[in-house]
Coordinates of C-alpha atoms (C1' of nucleotides) in Angstrom, one line a residue:
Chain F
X1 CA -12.7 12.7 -6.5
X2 CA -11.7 8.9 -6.1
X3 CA -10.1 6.9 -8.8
X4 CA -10.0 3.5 -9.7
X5 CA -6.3 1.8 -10.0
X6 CA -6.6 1.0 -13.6
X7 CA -7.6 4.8 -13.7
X8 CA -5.1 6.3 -11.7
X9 CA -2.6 4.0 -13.4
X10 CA -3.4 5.4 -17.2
X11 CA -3.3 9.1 -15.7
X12 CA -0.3 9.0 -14.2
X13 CA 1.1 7.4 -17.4
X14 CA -0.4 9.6 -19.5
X15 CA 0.8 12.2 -17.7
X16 CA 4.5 11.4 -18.0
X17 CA 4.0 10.8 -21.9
X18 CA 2.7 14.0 -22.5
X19 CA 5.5 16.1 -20.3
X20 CA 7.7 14.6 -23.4
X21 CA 5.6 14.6 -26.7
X22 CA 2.6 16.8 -25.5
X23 CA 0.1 15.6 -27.0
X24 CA -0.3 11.4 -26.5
X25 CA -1.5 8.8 -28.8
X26 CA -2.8 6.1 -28.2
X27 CA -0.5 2.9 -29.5
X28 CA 2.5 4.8 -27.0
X29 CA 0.2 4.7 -23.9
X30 CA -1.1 1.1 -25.1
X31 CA 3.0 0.2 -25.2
X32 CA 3.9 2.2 -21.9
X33 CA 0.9 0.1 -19.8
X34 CA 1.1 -3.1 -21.7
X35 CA -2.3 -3.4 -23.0
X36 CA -3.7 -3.1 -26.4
X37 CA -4.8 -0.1 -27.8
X38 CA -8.3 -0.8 -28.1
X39 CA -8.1 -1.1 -23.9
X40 CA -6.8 2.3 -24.3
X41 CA -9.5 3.7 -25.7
X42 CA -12.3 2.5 -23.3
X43 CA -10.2 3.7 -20.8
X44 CA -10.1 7.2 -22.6
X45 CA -13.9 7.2 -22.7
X46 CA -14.1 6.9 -19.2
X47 CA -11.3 9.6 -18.0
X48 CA -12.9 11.7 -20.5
X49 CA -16.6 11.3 -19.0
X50 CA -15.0 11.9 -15.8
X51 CA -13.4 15.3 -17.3
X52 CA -10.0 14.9 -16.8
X53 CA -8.3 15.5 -20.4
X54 CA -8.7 16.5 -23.9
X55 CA -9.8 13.9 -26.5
X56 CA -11.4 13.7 -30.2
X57 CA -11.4 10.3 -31.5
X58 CA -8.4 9.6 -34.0
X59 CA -7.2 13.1 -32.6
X60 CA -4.5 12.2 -30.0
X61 CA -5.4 13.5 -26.4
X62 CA -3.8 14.5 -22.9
X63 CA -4.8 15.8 -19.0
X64 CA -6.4 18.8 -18.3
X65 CA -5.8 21.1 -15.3
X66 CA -8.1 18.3 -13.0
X67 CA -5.8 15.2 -14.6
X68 CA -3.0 16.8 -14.1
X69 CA -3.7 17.6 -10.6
X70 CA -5.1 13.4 -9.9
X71 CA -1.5 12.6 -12.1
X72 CA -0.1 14.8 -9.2
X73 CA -1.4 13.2 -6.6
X74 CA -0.2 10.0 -7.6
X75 CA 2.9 10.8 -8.2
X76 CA 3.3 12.7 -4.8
X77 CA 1.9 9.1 -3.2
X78 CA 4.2 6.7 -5.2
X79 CA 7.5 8.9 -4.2
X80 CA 6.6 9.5 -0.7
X81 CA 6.4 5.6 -0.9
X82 CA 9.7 5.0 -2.2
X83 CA 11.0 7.3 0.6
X84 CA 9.9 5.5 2.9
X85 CA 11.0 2.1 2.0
X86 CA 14.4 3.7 1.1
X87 CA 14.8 5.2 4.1
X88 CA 13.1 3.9 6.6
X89 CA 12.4 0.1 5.6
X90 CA 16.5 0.4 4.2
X91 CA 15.3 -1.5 1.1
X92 CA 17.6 -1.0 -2.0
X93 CA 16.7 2.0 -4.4
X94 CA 16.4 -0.5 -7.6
X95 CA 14.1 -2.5 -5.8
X96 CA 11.3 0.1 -4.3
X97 CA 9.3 0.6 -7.6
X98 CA 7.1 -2.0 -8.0
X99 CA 6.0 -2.0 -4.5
X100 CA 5.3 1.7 -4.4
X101 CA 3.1 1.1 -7.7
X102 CA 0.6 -0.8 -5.1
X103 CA 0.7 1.6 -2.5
X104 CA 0.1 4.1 -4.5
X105 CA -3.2 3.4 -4.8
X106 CA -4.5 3.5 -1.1
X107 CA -6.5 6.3 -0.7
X108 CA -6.4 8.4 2.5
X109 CA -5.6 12.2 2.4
X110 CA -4.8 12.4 6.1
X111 CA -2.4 8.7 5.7
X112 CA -0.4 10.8 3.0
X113 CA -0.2 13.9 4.9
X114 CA 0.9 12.1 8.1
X115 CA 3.4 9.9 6.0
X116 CA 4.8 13.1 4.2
X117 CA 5.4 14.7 8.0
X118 CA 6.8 11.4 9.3
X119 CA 9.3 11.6 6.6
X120 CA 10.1 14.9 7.1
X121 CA 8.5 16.5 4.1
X122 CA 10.9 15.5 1.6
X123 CA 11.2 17.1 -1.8
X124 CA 13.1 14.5 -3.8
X125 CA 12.9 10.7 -3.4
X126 CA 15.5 8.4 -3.4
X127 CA 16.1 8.3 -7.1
X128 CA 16.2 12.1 -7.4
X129 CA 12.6 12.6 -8.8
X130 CA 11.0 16.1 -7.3
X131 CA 7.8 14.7 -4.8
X132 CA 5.0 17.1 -5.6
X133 CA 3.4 18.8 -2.1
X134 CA -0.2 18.5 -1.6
X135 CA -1.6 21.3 -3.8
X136 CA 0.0 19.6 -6.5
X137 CA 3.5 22.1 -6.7
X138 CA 6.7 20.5 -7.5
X139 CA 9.8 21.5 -6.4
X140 CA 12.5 22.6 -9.0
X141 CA 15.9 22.3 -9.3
X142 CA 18.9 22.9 -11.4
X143 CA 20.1 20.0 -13.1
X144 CA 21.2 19.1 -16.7
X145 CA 21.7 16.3 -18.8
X146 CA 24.9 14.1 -18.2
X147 CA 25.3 13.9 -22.1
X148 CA 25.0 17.5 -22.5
X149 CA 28.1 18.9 -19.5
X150 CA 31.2 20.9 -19.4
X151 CA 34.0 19.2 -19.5
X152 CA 36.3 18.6 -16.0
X153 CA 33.9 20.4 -14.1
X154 CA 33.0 18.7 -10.9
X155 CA 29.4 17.1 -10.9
X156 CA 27.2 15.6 -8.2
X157 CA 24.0 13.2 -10.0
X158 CA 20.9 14.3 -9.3
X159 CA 18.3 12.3 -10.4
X160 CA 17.8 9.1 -12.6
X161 CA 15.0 8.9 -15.6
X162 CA 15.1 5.3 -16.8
X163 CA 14.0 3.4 -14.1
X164 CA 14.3 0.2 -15.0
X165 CA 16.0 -2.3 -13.0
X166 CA 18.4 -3.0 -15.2
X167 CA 19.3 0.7 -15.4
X168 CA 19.5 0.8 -11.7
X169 CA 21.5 -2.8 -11.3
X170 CA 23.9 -0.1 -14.4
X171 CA 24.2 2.7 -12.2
X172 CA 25.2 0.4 -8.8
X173 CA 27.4 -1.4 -10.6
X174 CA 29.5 1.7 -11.4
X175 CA 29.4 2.9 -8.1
X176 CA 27.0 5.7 -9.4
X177 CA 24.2 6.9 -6.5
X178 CA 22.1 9.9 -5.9
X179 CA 24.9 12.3 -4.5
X180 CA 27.3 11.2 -6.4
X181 CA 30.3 13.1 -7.2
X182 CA 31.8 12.6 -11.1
X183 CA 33.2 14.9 -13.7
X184 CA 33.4 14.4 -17.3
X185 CA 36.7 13.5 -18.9
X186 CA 36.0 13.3 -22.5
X187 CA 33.4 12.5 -24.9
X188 CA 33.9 10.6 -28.0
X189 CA 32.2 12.0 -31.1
X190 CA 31.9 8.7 -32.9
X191 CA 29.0 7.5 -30.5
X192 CA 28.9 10.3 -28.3
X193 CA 30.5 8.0 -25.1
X194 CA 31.4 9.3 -22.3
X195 CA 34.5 8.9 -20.4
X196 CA 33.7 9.6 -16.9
X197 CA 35.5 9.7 -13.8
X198 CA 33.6 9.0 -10.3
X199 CA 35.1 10.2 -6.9
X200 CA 37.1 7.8 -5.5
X201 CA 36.4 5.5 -8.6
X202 CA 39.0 4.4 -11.7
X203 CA 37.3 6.5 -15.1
X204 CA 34.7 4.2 -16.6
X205 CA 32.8 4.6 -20.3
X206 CA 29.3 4.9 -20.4
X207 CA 27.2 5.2 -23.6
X208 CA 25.5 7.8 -24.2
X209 CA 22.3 5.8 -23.7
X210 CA 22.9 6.1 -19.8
X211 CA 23.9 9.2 -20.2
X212 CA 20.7 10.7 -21.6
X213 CA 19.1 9.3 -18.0
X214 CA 21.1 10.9 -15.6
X215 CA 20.7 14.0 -14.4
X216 CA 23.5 16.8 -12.8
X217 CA 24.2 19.5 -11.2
X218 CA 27.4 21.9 -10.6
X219 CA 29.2 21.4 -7.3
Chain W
X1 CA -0.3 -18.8 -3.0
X2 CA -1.2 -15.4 -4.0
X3 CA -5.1 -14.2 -3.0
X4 CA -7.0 -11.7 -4.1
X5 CA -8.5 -8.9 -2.3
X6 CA -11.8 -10.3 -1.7
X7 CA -10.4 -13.6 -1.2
X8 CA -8.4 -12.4 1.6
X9 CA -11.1 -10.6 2.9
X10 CA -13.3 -13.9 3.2
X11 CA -10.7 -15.6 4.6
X12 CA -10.1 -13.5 7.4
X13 CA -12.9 -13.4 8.1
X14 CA -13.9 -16.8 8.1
X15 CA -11.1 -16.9 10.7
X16 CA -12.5 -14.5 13.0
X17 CA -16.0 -16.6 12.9
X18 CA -14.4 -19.9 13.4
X19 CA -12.6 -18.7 16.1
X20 CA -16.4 -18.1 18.1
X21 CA -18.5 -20.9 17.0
X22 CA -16.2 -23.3 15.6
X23 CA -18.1 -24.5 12.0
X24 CA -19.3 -21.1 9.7
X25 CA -22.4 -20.2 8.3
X26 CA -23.0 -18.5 5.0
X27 CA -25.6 -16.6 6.3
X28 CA -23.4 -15.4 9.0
X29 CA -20.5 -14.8 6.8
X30 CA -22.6 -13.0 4.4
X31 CA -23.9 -10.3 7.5
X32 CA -20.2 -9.8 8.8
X33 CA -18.9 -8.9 5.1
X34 CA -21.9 -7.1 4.2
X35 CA -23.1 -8.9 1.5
X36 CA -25.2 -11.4 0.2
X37 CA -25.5 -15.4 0.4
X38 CA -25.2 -16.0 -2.8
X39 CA -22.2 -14.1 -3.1
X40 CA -21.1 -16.1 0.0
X41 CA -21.5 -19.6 -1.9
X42 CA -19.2 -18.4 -5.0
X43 CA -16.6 -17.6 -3.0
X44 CA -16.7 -20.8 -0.9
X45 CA -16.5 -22.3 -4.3
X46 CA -13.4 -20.5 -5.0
X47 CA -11.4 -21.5 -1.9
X48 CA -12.6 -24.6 -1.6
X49 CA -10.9 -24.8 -5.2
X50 CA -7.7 -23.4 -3.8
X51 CA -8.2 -26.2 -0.9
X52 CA -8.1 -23.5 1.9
X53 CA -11.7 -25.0 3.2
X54 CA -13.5 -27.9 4.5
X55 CA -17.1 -27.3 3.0
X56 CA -19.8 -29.2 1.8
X57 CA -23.3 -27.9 0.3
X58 CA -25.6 -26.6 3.2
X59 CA -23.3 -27.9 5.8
X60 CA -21.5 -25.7 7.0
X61 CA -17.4 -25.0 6.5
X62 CA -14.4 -23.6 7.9
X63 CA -10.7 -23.0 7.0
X64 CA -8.3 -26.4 7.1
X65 CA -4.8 -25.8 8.1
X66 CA -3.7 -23.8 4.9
X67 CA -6.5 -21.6 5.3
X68 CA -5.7 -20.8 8.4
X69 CA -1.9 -19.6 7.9
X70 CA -3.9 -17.5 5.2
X71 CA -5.7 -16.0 7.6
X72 CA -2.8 -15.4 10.1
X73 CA -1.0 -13.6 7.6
X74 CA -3.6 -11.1 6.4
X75 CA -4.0 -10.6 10.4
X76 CA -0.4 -10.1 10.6
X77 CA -0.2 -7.7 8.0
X78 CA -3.3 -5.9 9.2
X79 CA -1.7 -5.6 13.0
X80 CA 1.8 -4.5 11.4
X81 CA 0.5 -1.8 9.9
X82 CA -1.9 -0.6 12.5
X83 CA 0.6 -0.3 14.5
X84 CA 3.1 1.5 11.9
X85 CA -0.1 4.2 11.4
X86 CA -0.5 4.5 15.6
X87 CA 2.8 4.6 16.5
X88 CA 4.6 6.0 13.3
X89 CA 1.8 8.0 12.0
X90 CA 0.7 8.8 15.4
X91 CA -3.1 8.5 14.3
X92 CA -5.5 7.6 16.9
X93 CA -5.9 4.3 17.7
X94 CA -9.8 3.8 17.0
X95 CA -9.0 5.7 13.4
X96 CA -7.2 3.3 11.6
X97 CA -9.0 0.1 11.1
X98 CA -10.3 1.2 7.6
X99 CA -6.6 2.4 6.3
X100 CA -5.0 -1.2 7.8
X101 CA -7.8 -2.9 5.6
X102 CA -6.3 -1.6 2.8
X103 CA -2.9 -2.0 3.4
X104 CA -3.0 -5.7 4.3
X105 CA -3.3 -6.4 0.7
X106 CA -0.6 -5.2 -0.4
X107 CA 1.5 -8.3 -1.3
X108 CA 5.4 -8.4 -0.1
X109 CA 7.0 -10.8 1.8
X110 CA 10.1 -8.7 2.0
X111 CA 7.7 -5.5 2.6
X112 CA 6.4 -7.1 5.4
X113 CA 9.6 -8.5 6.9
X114 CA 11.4 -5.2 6.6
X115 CA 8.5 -3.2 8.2
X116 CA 8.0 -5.9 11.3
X117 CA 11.8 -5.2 11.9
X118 CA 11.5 -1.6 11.7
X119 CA 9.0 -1.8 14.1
X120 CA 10.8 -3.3 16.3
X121 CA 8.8 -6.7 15.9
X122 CA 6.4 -5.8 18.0
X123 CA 3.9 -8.5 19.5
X124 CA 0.8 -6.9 20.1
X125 CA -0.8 -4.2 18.0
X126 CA -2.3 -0.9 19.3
X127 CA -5.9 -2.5 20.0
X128 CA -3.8 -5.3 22.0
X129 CA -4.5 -7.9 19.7
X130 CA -1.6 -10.0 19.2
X131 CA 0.9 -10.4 16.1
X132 CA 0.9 -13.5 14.5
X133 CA 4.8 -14.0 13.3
X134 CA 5.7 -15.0 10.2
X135 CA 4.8 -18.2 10.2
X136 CA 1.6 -17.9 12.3
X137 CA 2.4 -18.1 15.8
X138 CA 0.3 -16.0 17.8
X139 CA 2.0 -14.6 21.1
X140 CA -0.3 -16.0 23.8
X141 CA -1.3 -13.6 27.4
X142 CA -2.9 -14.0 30.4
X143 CA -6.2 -12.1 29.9
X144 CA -9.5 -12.4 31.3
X145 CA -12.6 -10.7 30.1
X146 CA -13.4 -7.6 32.1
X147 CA -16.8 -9.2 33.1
X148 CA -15.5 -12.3 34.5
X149 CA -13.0 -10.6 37.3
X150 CA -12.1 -10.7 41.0
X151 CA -13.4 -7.4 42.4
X152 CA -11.2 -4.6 43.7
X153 CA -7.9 -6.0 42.2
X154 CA -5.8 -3.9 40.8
X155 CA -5.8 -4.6 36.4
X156 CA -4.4 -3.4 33.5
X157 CA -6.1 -3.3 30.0
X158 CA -4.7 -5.6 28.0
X159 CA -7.1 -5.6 24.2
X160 CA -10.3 -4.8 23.1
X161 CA -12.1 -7.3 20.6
X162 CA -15.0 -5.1 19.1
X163 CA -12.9 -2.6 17.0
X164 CA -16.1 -0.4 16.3
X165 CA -15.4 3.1 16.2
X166 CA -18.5 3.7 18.5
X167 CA -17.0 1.0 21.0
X168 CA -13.7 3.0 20.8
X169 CA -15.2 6.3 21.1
X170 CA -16.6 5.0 24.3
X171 CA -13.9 4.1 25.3
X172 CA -12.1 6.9 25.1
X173 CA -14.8 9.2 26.6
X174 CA -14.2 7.2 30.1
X175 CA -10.3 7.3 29.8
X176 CA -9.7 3.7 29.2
X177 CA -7.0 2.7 26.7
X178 CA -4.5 -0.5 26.1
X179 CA -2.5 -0.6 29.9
X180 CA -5.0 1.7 31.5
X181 CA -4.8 1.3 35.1
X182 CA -8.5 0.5 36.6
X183 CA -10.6 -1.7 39.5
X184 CA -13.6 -3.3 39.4
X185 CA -15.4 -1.7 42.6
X186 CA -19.3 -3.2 41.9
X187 CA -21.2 -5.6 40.2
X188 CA -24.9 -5.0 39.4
X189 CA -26.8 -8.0 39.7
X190 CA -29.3 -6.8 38.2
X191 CA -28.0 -6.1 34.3
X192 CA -24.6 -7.3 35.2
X193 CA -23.2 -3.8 34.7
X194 CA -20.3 -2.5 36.8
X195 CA -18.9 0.0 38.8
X196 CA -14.8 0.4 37.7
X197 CA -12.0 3.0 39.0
X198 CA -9.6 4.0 35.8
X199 CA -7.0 5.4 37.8
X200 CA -7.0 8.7 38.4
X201 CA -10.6 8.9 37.2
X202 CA -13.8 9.0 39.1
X203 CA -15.9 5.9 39.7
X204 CA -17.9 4.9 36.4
X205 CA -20.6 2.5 35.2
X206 CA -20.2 0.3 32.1
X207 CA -22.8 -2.1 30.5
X208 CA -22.2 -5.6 30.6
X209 CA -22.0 -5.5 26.6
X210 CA -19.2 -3.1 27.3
X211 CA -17.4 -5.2 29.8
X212 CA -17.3 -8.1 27.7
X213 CA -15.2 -6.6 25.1
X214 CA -12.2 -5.6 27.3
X215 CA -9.4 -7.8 28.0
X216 CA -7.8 -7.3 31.4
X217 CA -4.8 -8.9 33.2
X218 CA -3.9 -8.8 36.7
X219 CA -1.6 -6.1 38.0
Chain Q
dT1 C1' -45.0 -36.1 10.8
dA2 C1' -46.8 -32.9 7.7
dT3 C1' -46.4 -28.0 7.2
dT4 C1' -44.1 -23.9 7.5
dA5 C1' -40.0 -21.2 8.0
dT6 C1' -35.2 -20.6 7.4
dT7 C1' -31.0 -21.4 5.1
dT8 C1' -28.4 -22.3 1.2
dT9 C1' -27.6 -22.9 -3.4
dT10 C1' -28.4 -22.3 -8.5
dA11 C1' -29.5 -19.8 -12.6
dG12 C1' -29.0 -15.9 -14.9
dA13 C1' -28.0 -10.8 -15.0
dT14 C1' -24.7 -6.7 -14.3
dT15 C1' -20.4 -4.1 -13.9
dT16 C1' -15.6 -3.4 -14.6
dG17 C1' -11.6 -4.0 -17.1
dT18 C1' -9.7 -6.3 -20.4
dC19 C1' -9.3 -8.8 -25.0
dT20 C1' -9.5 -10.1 -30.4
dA21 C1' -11.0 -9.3 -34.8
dA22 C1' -12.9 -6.3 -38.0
dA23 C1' -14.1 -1.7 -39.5
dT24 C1' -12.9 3.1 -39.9
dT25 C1' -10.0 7.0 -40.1
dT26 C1' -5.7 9.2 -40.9
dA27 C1' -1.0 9.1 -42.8
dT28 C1' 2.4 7.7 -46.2
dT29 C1' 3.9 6.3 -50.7
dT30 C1' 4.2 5.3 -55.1
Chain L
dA1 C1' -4.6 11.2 -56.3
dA2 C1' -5.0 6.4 -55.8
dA3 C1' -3.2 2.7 -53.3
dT4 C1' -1.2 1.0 -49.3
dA5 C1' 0.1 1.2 -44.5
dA6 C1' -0.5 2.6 -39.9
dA7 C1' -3.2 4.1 -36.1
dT8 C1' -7.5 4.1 -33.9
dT9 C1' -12.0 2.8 -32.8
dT10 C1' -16.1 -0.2 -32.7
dA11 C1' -18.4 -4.5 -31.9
dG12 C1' -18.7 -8.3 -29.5
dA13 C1' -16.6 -11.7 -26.1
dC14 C1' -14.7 -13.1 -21.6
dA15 C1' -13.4 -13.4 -16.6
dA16 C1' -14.1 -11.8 -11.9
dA17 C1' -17.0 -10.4 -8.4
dT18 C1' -21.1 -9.2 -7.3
dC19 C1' -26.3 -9.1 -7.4
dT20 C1' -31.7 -10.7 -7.6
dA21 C1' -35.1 -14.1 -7.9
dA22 C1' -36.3 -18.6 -7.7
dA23 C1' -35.4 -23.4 -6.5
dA24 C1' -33.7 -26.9 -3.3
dA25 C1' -32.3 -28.6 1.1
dT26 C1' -32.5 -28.4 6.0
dA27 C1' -34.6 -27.1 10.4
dA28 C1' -38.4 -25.9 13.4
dT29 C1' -43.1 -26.3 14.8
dA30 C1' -47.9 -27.2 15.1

DNA sequence: TATTATTTTTAGATTTGTCTAAATTTATTT
DNA sequence: AAATAAATTTAGACAAATCTAAAAATAATA
């Protein structure tokens, strides 16, 4: 089935609510798309007539097995997107976001499938987040919270949550990338800082804010 | 200035019209979008709101000067990316009109600049229509239309204005693409048809109707 | 040139996605 | 448990883009 943007918009929000909380409300989607919560609920009316989640009124709601699968499909478009312009248009990583969010919404099967073999199938785009294949199956991987490490064991980051651009601008500005190598030095119990120590880099402090965001694995 | 889908869509087409015959007609504009008058005369409202047209009620109207760098940069964007999806994509030439369409309205200067440059900034797209550069300027070439040629001189195919699929299937089914080698061995009198050589093919007939939607240059 | 035909525009309706304000339901506190 | 607060939904409005049907302007023709 074909979406609208506004629709595919709401799922794929939806769906990234509800990996965290489960079940989603209505005011945090309303906060999460900038709308009002009345918008919300027409919105929920619709996705519902179409069958793609779980909703009572008043109840709280979230994507079935078919949502889930168009909140897949999304997703697998907007990453493939920043991939490319990453990689192939050499655009900055803090910088792709918004324009994947338009071209997301183009709808050809066979323009994704050719895009996903022009880039070479990818399974992570260039902030780290796994790119779902066609069917809908995302690729795992081992990685653990930054604020959550052994100590002076060596590190390489993963992926990035927040993806704000101020997060991003953060991260640069520390010399942190995808790939990155860092280890932990010590963490401070009074607001659970981190002192951290990036290859080639003096040690820095980050709060553990930033830390919560990125993602690590083991060398 | 910023235009919306359907705004673009007029516009460009208003282009292409004005390009044949000079002033446009609503009625006319209406067929070639597929949609009615009326609708027609709301959106000439519109732009001639945003200044991008000379028009006056039941007279007629086409784009001024800002109208036409409009134009010229939905066309670029539309020739861009057909050529990204033909020669990165590697789809077949007569498939992606209707995937370009919705990629040219996706709004980024910087997207655009970075993908011309990845392309190689190329000048003509894969139907041999030219590129219009950033600020409009259309490469010019020495074509002639098919119909209008010296006989038995070597040519080369240089575009093909009527971007039908059925045109392009045709096309293909005689062997004739963008720098196909052929000669003009006979013209018909009698419904203007002719008798060509593609190179390495045997002799064929095309219809006039044909004819005049090839471009050809001299070898 | 008067009449008819065609083209174009207006007037008013419809759909989609959004909004505000008020009403309803659920949750939280005295 | 009654009162208050918060969350959610309904009712009704609005803008954009389209449509149909009817009116108005222009063009063609008898």
């Amino acid at each position: 089935m074909n979406f609208t943007t506004s629709e595919e918009n709401h799922i794929k929000c939806i769906y990234h609510l509800q990996q965290v909380t489960g079940l989603v409300n209505t005011n945090s989607l309303a906060a999460e798309m900038q709308t009002r919560p009345a918008s919300v609920t027409d919105m929920l009316k619709k996705l519902k007539a179409k069958k793609l989640l779980h909703y009572e009124r008043y109840k709280g709601f979230k994507l079935n097995e078919a949502g889930k699968k168009a909140a897949l499909d999304v997703v697998r478009k907007h990453r493939l997107w920043e991939f490319f312009l990453v990689e192939k248009l050499k655009f900055d990583w803090d910088k792709v976001h918004p324009i994947a969010e338009e071209l997301e919404h183009i709808n050809s099967a066979e323009l994704i499938q050719r895009l996903d073999n022009f880039l070479g199938n990818p399974s992570f785009d260039p902030h780290g987040d796994p790119i779902p294949d066609k069917h809908g199956k995302i690729p795992v991987i081992n990685q653990q919270n930054l604020s959550t490490v052994t100590l002076k064991k060596m590190l390489t980051v993963s992926s990035v949550t927040n993806q704000s651009v101020q997060m991003l601008e953060m991260l640069k500005h520390y010399n942190i990338t995808l790939g990155s190598q860092l280890m932990v030095l010590k963490k401070f119990e009074f607001d659970e800082s981190l002192e951290i120590k990036v290859l080639k880099q003096s040690p820095c402090i980050i709060s553990e804010q930033v830390a919560k965001n990125v993602f690590v694995q083991y060398v």
